[in-house]
mmCIF file of C-alpha atoms in Angstrom:
data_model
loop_
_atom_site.group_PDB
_atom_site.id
_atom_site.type_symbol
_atom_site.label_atom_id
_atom_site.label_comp_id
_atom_site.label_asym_id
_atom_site.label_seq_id
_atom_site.Cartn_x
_atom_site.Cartn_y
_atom_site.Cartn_z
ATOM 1 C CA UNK A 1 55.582 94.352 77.859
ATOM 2 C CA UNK A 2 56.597 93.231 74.527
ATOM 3 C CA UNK A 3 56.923 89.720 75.900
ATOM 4 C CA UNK A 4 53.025 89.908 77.012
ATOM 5 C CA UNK A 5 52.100 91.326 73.513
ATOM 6 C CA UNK A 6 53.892 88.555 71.431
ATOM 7 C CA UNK A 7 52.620 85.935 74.628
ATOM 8 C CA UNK A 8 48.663 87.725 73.735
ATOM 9 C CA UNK A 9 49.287 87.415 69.970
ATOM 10 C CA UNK A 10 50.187 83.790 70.142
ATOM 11 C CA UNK A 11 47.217 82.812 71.491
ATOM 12 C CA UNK A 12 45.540 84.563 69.063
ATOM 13 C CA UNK A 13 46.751 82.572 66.268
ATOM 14 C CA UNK A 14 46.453 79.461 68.011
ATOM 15 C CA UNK A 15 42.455 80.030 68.471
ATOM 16 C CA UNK A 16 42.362 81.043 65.479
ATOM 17 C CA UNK A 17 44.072 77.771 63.223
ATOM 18 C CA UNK A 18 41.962 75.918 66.010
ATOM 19 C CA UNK A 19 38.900 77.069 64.615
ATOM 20 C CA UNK A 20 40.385 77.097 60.975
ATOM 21 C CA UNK A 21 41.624 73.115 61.791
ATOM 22 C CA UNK A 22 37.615 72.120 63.264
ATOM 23 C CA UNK A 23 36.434 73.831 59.924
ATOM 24 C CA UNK A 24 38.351 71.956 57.752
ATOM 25 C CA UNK A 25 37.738 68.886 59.500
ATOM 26 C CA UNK A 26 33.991 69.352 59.397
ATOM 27 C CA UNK A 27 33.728 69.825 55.742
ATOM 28 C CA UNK A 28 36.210 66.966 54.755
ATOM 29 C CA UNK A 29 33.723 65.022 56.692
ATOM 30 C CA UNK A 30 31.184 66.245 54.688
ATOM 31 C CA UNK A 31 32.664 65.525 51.461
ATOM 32 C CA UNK A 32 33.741 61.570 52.505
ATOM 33 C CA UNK A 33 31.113 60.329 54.116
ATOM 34 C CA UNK A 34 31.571 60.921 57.553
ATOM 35 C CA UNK A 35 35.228 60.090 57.687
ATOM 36 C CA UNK A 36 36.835 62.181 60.270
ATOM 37 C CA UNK A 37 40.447 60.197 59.739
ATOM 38 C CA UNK A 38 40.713 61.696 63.736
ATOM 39 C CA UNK A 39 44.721 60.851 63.936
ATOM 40 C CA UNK A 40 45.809 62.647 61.026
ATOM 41 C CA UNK A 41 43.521 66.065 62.127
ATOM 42 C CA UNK A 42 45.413 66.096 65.468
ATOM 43 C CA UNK A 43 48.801 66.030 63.678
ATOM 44 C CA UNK A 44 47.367 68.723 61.521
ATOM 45 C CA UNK A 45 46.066 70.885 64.279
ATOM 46 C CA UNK A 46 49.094 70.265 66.766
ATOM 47 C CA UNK A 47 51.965 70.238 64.317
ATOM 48 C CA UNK A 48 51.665 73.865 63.279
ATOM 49 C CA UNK A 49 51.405 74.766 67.196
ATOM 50 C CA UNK A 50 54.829 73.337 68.308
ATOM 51 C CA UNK A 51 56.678 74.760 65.645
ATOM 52 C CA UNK A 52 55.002 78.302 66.534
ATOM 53 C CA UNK A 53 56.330 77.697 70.390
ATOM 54 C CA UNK A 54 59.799 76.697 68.986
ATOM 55 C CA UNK A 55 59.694 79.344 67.080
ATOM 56 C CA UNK A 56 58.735 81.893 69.788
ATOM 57 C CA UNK A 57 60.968 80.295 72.028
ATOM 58 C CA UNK A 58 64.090 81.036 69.529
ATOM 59 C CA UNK A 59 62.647 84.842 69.721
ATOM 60 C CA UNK A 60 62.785 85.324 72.919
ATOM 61 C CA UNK A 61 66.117 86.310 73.179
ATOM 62 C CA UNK A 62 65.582 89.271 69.997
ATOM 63 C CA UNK A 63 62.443 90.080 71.984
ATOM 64 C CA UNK A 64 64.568 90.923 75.631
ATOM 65 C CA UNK A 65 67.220 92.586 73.581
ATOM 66 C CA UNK A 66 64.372 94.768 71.066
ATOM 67 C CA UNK A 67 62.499 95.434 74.555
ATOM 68 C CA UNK A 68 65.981 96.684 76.363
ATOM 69 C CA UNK A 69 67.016 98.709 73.363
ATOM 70 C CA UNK A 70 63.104 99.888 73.323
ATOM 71 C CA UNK A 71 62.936 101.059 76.803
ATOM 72 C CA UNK A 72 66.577 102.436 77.630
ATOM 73 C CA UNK A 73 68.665 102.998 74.576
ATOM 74 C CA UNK A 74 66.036 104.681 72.244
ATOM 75 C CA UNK A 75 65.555 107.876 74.721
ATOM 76 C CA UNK A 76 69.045 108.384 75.041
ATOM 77 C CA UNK A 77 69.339 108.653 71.839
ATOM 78 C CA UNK A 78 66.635 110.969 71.588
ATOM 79 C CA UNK A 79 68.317 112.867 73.809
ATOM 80 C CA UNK A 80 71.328 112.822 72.452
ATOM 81 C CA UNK A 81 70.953 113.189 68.944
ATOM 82 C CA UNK A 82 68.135 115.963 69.238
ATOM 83 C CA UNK A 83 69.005 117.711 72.473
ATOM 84 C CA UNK A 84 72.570 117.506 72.320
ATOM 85 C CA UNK A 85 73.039 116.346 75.671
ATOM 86 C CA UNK A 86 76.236 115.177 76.131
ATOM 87 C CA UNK A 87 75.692 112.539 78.957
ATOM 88 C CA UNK A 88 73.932 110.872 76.946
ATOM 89 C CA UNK A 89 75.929 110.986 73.810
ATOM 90 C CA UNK A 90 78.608 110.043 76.441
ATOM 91 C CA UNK A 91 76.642 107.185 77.799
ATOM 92 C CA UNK A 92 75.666 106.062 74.394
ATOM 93 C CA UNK A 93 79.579 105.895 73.330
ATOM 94 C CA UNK A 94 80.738 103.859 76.406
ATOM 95 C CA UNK A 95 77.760 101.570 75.666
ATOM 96 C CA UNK A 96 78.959 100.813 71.848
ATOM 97 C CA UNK A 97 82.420 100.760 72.765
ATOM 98 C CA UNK A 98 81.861 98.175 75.371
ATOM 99 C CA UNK A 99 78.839 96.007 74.466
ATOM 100 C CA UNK A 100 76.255 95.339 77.117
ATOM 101 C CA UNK A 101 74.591 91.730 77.984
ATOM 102 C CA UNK A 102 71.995 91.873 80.148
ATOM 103 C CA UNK A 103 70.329 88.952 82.674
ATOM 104 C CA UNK A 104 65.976 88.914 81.778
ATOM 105 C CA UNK A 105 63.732 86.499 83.852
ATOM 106 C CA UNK A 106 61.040 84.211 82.269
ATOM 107 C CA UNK A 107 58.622 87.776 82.161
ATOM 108 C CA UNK A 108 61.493 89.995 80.595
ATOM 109 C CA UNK A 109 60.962 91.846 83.340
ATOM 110 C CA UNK A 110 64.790 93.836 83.488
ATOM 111 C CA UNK A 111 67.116 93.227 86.866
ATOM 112 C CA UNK A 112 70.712 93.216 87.700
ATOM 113 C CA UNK A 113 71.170 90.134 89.504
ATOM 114 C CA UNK A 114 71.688 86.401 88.118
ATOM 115 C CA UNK A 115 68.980 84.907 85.865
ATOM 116 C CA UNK A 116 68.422 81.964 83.888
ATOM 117 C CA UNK A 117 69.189 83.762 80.762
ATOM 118 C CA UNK A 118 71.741 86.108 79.531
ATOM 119 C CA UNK A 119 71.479 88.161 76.105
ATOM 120 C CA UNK A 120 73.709 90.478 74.890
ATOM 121 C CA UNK A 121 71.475 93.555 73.730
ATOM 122 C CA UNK A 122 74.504 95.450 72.504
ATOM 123 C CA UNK A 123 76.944 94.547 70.143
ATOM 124 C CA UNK A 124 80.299 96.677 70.123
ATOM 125 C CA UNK A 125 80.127 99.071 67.603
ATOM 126 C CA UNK A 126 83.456 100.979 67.517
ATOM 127 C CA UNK A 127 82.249 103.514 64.714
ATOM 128 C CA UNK A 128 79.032 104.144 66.943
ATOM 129 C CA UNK A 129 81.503 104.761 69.424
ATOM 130 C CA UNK A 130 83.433 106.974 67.699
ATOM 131 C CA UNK A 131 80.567 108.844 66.708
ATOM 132 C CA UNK A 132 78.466 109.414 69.836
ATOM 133 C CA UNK A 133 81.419 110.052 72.025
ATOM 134 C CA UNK A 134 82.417 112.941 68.889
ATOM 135 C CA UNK A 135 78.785 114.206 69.579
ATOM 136 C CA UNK A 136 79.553 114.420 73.244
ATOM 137 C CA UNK A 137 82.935 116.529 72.495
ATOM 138 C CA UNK A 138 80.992 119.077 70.668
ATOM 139 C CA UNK A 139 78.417 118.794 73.764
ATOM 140 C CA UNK A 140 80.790 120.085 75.774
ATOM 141 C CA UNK A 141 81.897 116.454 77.612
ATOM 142 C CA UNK A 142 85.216 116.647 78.137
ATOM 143 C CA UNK A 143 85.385 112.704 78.725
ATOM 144 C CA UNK A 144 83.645 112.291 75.469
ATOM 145 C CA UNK A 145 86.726 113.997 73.656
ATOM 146 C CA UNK A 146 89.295 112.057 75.201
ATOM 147 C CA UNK A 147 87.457 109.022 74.146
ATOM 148 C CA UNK A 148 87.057 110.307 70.462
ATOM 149 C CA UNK A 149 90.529 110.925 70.615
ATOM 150 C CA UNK A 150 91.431 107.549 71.875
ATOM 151 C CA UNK A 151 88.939 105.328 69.676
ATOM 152 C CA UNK A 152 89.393 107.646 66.940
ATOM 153 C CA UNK A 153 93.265 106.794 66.693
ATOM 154 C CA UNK A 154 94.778 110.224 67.634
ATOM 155 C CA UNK A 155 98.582 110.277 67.036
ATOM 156 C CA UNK A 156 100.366 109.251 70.479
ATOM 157 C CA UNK A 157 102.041 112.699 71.233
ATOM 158 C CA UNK A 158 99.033 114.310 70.206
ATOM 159 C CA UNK A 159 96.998 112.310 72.282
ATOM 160 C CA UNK A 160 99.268 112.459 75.339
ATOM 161 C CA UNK A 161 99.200 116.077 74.847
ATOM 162 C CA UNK A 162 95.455 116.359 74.758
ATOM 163 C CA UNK A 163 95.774 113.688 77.682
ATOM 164 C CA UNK A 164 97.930 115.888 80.026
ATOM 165 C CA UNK A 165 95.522 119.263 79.159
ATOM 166 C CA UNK A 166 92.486 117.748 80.757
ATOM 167 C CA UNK A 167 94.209 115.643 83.757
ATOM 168 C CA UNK A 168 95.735 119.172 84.577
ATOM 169 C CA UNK A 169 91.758 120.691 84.778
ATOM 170 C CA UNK A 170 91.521 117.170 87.232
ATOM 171 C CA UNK A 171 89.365 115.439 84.226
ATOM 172 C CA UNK A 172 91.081 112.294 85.840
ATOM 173 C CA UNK A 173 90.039 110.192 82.292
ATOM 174 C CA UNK A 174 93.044 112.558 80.776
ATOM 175 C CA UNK A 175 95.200 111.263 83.892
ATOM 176 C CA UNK A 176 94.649 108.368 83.466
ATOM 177 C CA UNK A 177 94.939 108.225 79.469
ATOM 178 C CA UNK A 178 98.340 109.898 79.802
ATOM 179 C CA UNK A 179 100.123 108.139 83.022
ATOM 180 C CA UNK A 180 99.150 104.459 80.677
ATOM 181 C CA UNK A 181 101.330 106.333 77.916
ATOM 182 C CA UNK A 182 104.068 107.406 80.602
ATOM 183 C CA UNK A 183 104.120 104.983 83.045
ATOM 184 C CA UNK A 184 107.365 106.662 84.865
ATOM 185 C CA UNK A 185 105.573 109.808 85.184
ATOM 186 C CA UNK A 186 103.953 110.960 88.405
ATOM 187 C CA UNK A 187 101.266 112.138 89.253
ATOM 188 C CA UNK A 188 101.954 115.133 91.373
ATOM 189 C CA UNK A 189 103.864 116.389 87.935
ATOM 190 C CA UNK A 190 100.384 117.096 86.792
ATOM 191 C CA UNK A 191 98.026 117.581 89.808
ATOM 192 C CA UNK A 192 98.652 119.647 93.016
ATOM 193 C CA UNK A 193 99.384 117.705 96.396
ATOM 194 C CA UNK A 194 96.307 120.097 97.662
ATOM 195 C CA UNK A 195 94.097 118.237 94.401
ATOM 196 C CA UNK A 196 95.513 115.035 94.758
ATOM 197 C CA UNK A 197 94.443 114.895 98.997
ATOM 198 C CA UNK A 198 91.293 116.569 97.717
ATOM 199 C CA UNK A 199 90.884 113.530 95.891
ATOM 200 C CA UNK A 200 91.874 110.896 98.838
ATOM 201 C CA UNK A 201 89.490 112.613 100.905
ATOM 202 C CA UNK A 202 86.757 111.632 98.741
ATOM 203 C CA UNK A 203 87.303 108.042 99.017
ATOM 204 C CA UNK A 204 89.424 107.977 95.442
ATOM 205 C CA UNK A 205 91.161 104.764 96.696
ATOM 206 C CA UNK A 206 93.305 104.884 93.717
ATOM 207 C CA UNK A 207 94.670 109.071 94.240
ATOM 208 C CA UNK A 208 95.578 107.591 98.099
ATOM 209 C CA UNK A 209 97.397 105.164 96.278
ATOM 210 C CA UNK A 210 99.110 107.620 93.970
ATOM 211 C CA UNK A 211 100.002 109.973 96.480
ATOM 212 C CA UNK A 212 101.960 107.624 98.654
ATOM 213 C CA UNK A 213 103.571 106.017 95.905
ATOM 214 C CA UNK A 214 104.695 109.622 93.826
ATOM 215 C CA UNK A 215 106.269 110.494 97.851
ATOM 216 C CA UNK A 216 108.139 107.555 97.956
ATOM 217 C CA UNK A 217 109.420 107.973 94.062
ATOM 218 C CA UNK A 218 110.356 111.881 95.492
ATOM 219 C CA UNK A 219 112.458 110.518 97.908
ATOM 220 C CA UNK A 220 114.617 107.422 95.720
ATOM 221 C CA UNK A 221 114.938 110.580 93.607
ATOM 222 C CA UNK A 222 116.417 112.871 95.405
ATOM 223 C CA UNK A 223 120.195 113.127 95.418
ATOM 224 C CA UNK A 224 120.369 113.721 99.089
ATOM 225 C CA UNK A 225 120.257 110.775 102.098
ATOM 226 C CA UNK A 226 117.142 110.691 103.973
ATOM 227 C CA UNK A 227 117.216 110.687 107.874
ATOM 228 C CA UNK A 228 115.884 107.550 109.239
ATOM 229 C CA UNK A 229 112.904 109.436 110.728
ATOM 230 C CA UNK A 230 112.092 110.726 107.692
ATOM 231 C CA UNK A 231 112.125 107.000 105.637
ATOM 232 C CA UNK A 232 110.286 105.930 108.690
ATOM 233 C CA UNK A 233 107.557 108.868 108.197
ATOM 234 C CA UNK A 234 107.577 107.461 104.655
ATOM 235 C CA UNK A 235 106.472 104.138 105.506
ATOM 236 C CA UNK A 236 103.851 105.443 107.883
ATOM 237 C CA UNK A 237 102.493 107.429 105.498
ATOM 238 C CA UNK A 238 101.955 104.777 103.009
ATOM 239 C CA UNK A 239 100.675 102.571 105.647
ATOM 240 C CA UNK A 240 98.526 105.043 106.626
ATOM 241 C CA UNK A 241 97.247 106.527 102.910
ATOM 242 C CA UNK A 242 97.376 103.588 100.134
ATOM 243 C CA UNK A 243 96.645 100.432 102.561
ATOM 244 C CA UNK A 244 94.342 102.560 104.951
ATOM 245 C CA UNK A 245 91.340 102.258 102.239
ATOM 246 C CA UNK A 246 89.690 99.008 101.575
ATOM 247 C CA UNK A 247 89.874 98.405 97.487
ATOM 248 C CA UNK A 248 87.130 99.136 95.461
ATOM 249 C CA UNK A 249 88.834 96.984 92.368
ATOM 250 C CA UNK A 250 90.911 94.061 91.963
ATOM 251 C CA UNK A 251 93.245 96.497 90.060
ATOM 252 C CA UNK A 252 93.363 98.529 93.455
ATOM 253 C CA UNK A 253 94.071 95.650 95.427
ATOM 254 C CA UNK A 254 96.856 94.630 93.114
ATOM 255 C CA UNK A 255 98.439 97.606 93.456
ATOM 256 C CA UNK A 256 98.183 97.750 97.095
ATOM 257 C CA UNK A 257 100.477 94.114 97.594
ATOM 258 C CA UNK A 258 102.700 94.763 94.791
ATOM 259 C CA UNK A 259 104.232 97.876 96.499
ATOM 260 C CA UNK A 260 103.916 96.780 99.848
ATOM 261 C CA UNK A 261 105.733 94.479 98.636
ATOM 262 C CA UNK A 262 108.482 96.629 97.247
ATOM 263 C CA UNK A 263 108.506 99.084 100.242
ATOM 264 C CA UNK A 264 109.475 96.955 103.550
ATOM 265 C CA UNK A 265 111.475 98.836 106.120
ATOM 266 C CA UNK A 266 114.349 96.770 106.110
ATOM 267 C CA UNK A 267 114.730 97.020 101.744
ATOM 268 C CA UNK A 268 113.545 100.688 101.825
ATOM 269 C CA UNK A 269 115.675 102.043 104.980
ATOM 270 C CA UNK A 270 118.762 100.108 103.564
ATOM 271 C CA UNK A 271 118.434 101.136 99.937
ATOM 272 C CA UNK A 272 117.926 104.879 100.987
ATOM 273 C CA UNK A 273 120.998 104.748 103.592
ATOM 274 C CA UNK A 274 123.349 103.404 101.094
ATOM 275 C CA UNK A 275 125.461 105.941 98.867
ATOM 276 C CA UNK A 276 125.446 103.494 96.116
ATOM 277 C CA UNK A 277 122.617 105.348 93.650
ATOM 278 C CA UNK A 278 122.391 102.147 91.182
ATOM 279 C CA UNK A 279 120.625 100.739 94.104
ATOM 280 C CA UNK A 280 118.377 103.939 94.497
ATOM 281 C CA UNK A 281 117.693 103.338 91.174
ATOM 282 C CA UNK A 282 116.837 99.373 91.032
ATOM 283 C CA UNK A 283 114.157 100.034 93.804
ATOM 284 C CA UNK A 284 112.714 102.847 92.136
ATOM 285 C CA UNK A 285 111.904 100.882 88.567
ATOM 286 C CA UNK A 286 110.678 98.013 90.813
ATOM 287 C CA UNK A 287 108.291 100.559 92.002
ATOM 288 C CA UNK A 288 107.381 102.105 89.430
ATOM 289 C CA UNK A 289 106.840 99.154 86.933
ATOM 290 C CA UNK A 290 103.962 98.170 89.225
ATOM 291 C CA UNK A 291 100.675 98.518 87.327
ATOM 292 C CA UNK A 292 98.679 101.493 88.934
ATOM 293 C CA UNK A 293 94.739 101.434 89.041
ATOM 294 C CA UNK A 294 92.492 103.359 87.327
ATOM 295 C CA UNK A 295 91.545 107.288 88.776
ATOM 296 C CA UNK A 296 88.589 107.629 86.575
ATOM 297 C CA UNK A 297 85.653 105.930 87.949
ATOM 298 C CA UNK A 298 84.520 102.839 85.626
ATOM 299 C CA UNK A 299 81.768 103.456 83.415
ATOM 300 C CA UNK A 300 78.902 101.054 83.406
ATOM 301 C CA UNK A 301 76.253 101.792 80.853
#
């Protein structure tokens, strides 16, 4: 729309130096005798014009991003700052804290596929950040007072703290804020086996992952030998719960090889069969320094 309006006023000016330039021209011919001097009115007239379309052309970019701010930033602020919604305020933080760039056809007409030009129509703003995702704490956004606490520089044990208190009520931005600060911990320490199937069952590719992997950590932990139908049951149950599920994210799909990887039947069986618990122990840091995905959905504002 606002790419119409500037297109509408453009033509406006241009009709109007037109009719300024044939004035001019008319009475300078007036004055010297009939001398119309033809060559240097056309630079005159069509001068002015190009630098008006480079001009325009160099705008178009502020224009897209003034338009995208216009049409989808502006209410949620609105709604946000004077309605104290805290989506929004939530929303509006994740947008600052990331940036957005956006793809606009030749009409600025807004789509989410390629295009011949890209624009970014939000800068990252961590203060903004800070501040709308503060705005969504007091809102009652539990997500929004993680991310306060994590922009805002919380002390670690503070934040892990915080961190563990809101994985516990299964806000799984706390899980995953706090497992990235203890990577050896596990998940089940902090969620249920009933919450973390729940979870799996909803097509959480990353909880199936957790699951298996936490079961296998149980068992290099414990001080007891497994049977060999029970490190068999093991397997199958990883086979059957973290690879079962096609990724969602290359993180995901990381995770998947690296610990099938680690757990083969041969390496596993062997390592769990032997009394020796340094080698218990070298297989469980193998798996458990591989980096786990993400439980919290990615936002995308």
């Amino acid at each position: 729309m606002i790419t119409i309006l500037l297109g509408l006023a453009c033509v406006v000016v241009a009709v109007l130096w037109a009719w300024l330039v044939m004035r001019l021209r008319r009475r300078f011919s007036a004055s010297y005798g009939g001398q119309t001097l033809s060559g240097l009115w056309m630079v005159v007239a069509v001068v002015p014009l190009a630098a008006l379309a480079f001009v325009i052309v160099r705008m178009e970019d502020q224009v897209a991003a003034y338009g995208y701010r216009f049409e989808h930033v502006r209410p949620m602020q609105t709604q946000c700052r004077q309605q104290r919604d805290g989506q929004a305020c939530h929303d509006l933080a994740q947008l600052y804290h990331q940036g957005k760039t956006v793809a606009y056809d030749s009409t600025s007409r807004w789509r989410g596929g390629t295009s011949n030009r890209r624009v970014q129509v939000i800068r990252p703003d961590p203060d903004q950040a800070v501040q709308f995702a503060q705005w969504a704490c007091e809102a009652g956004h539990d997500e929004g007072c993680l991310d306060a606490a994590v922009w805002g520089r919380t002390p670690a044990e503070e934040l892990a703290t915080l961190a563990q208190g809101y994985c516990q009520k299964q806000v799984l931005l706390g899980c995953d804020v706090y497992l990235s600060k203890h990577p050896q911990a596990l998940l089940s320490d902090m969620l249920t086996e009933a919450q973390i199937q729940a979870l799996c069952a909803t097509r959480n590719v990353s909880a199936c992952i957790y699951q298996s992997r936490d079961a296998m950590a149980a068992l290099l932990r414990a001080p007891e030998r497994p049977s060999v139908s029970q490190i068999m049951q093991m397997v199958n149950g990883f086979t059957l719960g973290a690879l079962a599920h096609r990724p969602e994210t290359a993180a995901q799909q990381a995770a998947q090889v690296q610990l099938q990887q680690v757990v083969q039947v041969q390496t596993l069986g062997s390592t769990l069969m032997q009394p020796d618990p340094q080698a218990r122990q070298a297989l469980l840091e193998r798996m458990m320094a591989v980096p786990m995905p993400a439980l919290a959905p990615l936002d995308a504002p």
